[in-house]
Tab-separated table of C-alpha atoms and ligand atoms in Angstrom:
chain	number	residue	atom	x	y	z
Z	1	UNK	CA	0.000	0.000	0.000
Z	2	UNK	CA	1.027	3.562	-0.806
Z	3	UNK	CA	2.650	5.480	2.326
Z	4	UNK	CA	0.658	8.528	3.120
Z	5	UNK	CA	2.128	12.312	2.727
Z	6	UNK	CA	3.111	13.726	5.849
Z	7	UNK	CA	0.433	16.968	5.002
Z	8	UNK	CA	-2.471	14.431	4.867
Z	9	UNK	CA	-4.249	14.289	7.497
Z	10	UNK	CA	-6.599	11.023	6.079
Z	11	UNK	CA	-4.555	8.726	8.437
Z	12	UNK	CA	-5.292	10.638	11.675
Z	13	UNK	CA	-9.069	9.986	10.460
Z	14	UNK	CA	-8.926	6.562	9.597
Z	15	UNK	CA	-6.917	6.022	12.731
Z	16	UNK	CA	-9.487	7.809	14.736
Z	17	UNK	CA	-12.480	6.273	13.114
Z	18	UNK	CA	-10.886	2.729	14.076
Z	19	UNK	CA	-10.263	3.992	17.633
Z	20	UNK	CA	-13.543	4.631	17.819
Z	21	UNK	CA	-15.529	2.305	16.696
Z	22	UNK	CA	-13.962	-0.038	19.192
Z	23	UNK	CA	-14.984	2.136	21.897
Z	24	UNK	CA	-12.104	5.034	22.474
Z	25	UNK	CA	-13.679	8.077	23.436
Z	26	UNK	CA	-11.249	10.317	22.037
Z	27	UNK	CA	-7.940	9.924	19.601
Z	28	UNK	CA	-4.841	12.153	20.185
Z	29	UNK	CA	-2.084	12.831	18.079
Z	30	UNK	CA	1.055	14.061	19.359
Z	31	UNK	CA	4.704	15.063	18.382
Z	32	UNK	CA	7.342	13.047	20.960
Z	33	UNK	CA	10.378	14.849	19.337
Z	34	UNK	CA	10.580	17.393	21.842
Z	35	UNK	CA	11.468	14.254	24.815
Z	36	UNK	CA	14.939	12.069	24.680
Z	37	UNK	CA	15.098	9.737	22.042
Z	38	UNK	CA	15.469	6.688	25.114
Z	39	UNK	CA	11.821	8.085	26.463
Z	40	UNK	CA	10.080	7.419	23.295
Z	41	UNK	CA	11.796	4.241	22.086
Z	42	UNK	CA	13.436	6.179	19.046
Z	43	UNK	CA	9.905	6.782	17.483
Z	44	UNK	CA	8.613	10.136	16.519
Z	45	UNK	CA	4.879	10.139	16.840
Z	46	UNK	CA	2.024	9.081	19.579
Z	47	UNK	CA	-1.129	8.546	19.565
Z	48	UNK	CA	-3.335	8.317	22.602
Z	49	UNK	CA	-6.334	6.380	22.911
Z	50	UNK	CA	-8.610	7.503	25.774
Z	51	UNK	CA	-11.337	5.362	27.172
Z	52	UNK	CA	-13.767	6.849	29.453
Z	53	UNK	CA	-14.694	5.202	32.718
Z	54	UNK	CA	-17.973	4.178	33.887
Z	55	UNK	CA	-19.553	6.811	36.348
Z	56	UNK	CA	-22.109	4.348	37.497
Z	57	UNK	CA	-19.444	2.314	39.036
Z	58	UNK	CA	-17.297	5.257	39.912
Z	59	UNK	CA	-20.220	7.048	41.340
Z	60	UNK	CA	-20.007	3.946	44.197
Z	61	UNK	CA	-16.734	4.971	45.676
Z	62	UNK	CA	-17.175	6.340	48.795
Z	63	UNK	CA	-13.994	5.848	51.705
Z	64	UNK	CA	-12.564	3.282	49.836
Z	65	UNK	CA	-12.218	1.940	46.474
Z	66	UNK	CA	-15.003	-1.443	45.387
Z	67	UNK	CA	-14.640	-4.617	43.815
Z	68	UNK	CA	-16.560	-3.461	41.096
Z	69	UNK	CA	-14.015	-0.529	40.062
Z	70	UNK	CA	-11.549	-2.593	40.440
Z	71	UNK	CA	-12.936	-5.207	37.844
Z	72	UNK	CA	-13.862	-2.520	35.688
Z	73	UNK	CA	-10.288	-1.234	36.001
Z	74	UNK	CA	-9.311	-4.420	34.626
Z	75	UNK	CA	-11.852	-4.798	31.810
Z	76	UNK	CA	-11.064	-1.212	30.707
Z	77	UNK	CA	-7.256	-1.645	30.487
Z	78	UNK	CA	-8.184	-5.226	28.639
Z	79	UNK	CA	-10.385	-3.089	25.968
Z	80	UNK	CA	-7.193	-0.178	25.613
Z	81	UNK	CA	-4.913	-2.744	24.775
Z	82	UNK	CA	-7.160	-4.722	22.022
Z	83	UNK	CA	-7.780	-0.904	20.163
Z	84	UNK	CA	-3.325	0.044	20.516
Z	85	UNK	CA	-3.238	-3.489	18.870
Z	86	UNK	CA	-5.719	-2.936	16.192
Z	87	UNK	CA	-4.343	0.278	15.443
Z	88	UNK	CA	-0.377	-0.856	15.504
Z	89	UNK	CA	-1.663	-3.698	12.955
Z	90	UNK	CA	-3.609	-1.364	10.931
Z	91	UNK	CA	-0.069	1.022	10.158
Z	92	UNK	CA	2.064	-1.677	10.102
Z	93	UNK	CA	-0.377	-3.097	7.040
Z	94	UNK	CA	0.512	0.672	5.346
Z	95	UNK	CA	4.494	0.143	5.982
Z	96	UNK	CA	5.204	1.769	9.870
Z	97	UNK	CA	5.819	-0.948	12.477
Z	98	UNK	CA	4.804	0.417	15.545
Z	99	UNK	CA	4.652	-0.616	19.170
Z	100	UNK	CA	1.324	-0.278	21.686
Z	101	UNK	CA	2.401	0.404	25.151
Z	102	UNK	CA	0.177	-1.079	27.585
Z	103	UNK	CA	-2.525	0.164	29.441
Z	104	UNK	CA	-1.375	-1.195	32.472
Z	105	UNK	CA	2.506	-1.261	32.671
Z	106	UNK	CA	4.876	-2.598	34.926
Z	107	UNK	CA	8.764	-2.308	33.970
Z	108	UNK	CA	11.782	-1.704	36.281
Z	109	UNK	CA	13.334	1.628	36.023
Z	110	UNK	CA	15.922	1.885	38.874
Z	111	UNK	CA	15.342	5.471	38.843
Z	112	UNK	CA	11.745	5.153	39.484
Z	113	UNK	CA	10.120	2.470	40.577
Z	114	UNK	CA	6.817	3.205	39.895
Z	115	UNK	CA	7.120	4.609	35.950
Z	116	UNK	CA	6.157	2.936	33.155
Z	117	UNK	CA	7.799	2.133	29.660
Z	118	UNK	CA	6.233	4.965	28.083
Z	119	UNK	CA	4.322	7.961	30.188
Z	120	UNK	CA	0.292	7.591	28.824
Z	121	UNK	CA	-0.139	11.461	30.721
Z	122	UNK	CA	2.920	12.749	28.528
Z	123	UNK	CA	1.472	12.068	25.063
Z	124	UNK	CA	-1.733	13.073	26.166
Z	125	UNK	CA	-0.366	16.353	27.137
Z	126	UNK	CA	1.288	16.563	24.170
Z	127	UNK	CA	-1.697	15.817	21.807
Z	128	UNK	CA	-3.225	18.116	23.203
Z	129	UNK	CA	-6.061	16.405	25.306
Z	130	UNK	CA	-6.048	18.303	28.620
Z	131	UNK	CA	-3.572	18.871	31.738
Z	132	UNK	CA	-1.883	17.380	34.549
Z	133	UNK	CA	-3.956	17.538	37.606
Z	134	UNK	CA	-2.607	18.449	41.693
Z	135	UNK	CA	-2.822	15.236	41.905
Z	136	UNK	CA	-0.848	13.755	39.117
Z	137	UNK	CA	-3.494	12.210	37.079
Z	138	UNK	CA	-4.005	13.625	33.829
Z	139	UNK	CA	-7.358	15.680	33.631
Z	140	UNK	CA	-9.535	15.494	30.378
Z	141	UNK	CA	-11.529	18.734	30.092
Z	142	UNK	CA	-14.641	17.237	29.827
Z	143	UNK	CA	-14.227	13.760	31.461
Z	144	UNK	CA	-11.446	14.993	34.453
Z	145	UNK	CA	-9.282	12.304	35.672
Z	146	UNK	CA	-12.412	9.467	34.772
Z	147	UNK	CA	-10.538	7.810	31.693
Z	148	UNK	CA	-7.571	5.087	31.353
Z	149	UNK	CA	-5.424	5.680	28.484
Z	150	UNK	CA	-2.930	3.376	26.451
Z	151	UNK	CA	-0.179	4.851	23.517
Z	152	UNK	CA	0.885	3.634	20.265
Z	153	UNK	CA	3.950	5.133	19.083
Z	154	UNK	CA	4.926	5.301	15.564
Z	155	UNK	CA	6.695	7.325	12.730
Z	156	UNK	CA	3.816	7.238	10.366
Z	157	UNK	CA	2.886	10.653	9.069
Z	158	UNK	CA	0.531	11.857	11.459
Z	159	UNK	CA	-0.416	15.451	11.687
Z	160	UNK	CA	0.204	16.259	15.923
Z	161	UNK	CA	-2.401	18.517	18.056
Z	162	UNK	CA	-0.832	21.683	19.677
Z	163	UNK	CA	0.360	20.917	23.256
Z	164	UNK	CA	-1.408	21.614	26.710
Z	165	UNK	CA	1.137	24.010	28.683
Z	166	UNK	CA	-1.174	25.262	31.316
Z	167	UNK	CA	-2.946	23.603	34.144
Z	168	UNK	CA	-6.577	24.565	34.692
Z	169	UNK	CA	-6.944	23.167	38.434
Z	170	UNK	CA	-6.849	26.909	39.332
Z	171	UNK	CA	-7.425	27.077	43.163
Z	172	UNK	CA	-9.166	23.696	43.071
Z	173	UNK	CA	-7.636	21.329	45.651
Z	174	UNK	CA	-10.478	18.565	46.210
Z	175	UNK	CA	-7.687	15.563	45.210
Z	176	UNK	CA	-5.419	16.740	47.896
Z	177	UNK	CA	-8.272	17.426	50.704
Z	178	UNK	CA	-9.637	13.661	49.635
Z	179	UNK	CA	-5.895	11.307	49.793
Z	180	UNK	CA	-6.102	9.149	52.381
Z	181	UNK	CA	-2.245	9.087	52.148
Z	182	UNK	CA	-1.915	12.785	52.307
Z	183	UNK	CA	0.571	11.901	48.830
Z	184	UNK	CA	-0.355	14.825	47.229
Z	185	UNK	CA	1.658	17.680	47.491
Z	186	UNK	CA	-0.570	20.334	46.307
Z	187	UNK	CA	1.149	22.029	43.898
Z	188	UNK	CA	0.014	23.210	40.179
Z	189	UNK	CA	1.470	20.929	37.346
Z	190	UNK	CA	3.748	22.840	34.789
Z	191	UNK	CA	5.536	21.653	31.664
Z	192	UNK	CA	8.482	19.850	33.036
Z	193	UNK	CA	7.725	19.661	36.491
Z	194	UNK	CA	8.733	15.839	37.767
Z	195	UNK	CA	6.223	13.904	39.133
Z	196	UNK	CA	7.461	13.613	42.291
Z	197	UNK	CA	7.116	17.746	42.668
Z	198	UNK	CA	3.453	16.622	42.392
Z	199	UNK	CA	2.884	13.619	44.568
Z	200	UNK	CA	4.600	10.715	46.220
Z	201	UNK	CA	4.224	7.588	44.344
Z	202	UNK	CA	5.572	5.578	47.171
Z	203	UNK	CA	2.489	6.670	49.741
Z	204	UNK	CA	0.373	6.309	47.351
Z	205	UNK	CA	1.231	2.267	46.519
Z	206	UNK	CA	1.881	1.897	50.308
Z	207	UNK	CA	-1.369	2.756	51.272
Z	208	UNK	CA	-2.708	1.034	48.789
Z	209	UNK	CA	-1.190	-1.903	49.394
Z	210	UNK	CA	-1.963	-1.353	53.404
Z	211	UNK	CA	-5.740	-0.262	53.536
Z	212	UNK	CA	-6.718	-1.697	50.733
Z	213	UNK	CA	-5.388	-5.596	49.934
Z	214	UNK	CA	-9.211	-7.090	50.273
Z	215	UNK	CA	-9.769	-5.285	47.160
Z	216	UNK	CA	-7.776	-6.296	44.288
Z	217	UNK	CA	-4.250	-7.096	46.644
Z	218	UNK	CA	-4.397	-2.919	46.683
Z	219	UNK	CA	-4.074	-2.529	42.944
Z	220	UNK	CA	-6.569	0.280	42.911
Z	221	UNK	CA	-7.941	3.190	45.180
Z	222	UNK	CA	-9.646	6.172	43.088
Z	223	UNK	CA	-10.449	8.737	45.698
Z	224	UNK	CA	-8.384	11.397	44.265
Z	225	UNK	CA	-9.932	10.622	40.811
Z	226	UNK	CA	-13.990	10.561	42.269
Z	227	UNK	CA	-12.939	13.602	44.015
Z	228	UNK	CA	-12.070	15.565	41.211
Z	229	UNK	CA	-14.824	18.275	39.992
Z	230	UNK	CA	-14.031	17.820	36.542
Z	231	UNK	CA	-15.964	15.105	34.575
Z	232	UNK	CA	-18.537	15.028	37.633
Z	233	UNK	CA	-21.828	14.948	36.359
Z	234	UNK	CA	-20.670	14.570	32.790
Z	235	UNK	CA	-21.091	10.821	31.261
Z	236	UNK	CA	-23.149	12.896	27.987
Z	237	UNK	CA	-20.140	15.581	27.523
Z	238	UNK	CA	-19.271	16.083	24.184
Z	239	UNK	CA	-15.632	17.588	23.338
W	1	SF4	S1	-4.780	6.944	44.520
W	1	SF4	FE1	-5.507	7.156	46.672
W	1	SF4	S2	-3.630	7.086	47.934
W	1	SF4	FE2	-3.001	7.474	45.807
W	1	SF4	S3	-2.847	9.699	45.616
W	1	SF4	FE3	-4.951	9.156	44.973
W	1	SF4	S4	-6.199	9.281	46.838
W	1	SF4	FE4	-4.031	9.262	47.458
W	2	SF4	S1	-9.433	17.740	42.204
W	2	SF4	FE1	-9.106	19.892	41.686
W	2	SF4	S2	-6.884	20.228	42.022
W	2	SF4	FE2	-7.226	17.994	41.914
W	2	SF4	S3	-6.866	17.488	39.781
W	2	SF4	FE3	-9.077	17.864	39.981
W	2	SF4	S4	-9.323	20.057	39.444
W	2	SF4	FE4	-7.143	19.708	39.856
């Protein structure tokens, strides 16, 4: 098949209508040139495929996190990974092998422990989706931190969004009122700023692990996410 011109932009649309019709809620496109080559895996371009989360079973989180979410958790990541695959077969049939980074990803970085092989937030931020919350999560303008997200990256000729470079948490602070953990620093994200400036990974997995092991072996929590104003309310928000 005929590789596409890099000023087309009928591959982000066929892209996003595939992403779609398998149930993403949004498609980003984003230029990784601006990060180290070794972040990125050498490749050029992401794409971020957001899935929105249920509110019905996110609306049942009270003090702690429920069996439900946490199946839910794992169907959602399940259903993230089958569209990253679809879509890394779909350019690899037009001539760009790509890789799908997982939903759900577990690597060993002896710099930080609890990173994955490619940063979901960072492309998403990049393509333009929405902003790093207080708390860390990445916040969707319309669905707030309520959405899992996977990555395919790729050097096919996608056309990238423009960047977000401002958070919009403005004097908000719900997420760091509503950790258990009291991981979250408080302050507002900025391009840049390390994670760790924003909240303590290691609390957060600790407490997990400690309060909540009857659910999931403390895989999950979510009251920083439920807590969040943004995407309250909002299941029939349309971008
Ligand atoms: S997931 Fe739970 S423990 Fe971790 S930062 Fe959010 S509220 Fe705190
Ligand atoms: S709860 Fe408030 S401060 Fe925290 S991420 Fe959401 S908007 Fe930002």
């Amino acid at each position: 098949m005929a590789k596409l011109k890099t000023d087309d932009n009928s591959l982000n649309l066929s892209i996003e209508a595939l992403g779609k019709s398998l149930g993403a809620a949004q498609i980003g496109f984003s230029d990784l040139s601006v990060l180290p080559e070794n972040k990125r895996m050498g490749y050029n371009h992401g794409i971020t495929v957001i899935i929105r989360l249920s509110d019905g079973i996110l609306n049942q989180i009270e003090a702690e996190p429920t069996q439900t979410y946490f199946s839910h958790y794992r169907s959602v990541n399940r259903l993230i990974d089958l569209i990253t695959l679809r879509i890394i077969l779909f350019l690899e049939e037009l001539g760009y092998p790509s890789v799908a980074i997982p939903a759900s990803q577990s690597v060993s970085d002896p710099d930080d422990a609890f990173t994955g092989a490619f940063q979901h937030k960072t492309g998403a931020v990049l393509s333009g989706l929405g902003w790093i919350g207080r708390s860390a999560l990445f916040i969707h303008p319309s669905y707030g931190p309520r959405v899992r997200m996977g990555t395919v990256l790729t050097n096919a000729p996608i056309q990238a969004g423009n960047p977000v470079t401002q958070s919009a948490c403005g004097f908000c602070r719900a997420c760091v009122t509503a950790c258990p953990a009291m991981a979250i620093e408080g302050r507002l994200w900025e391009p840049g700023l390390a994670r760790n400036e924003l909240y303590d990974a290691f609390s957060c997995s600790n407490h997990m692990k400690e309060a909540y092991q009857h659910i999931g072996r403390g895989a999950v929590c979510g009251l920083c996410m439920v807590a969040c104003p943004v995407g309250q309310n909002n299941a029939l928000a349309k971008l």
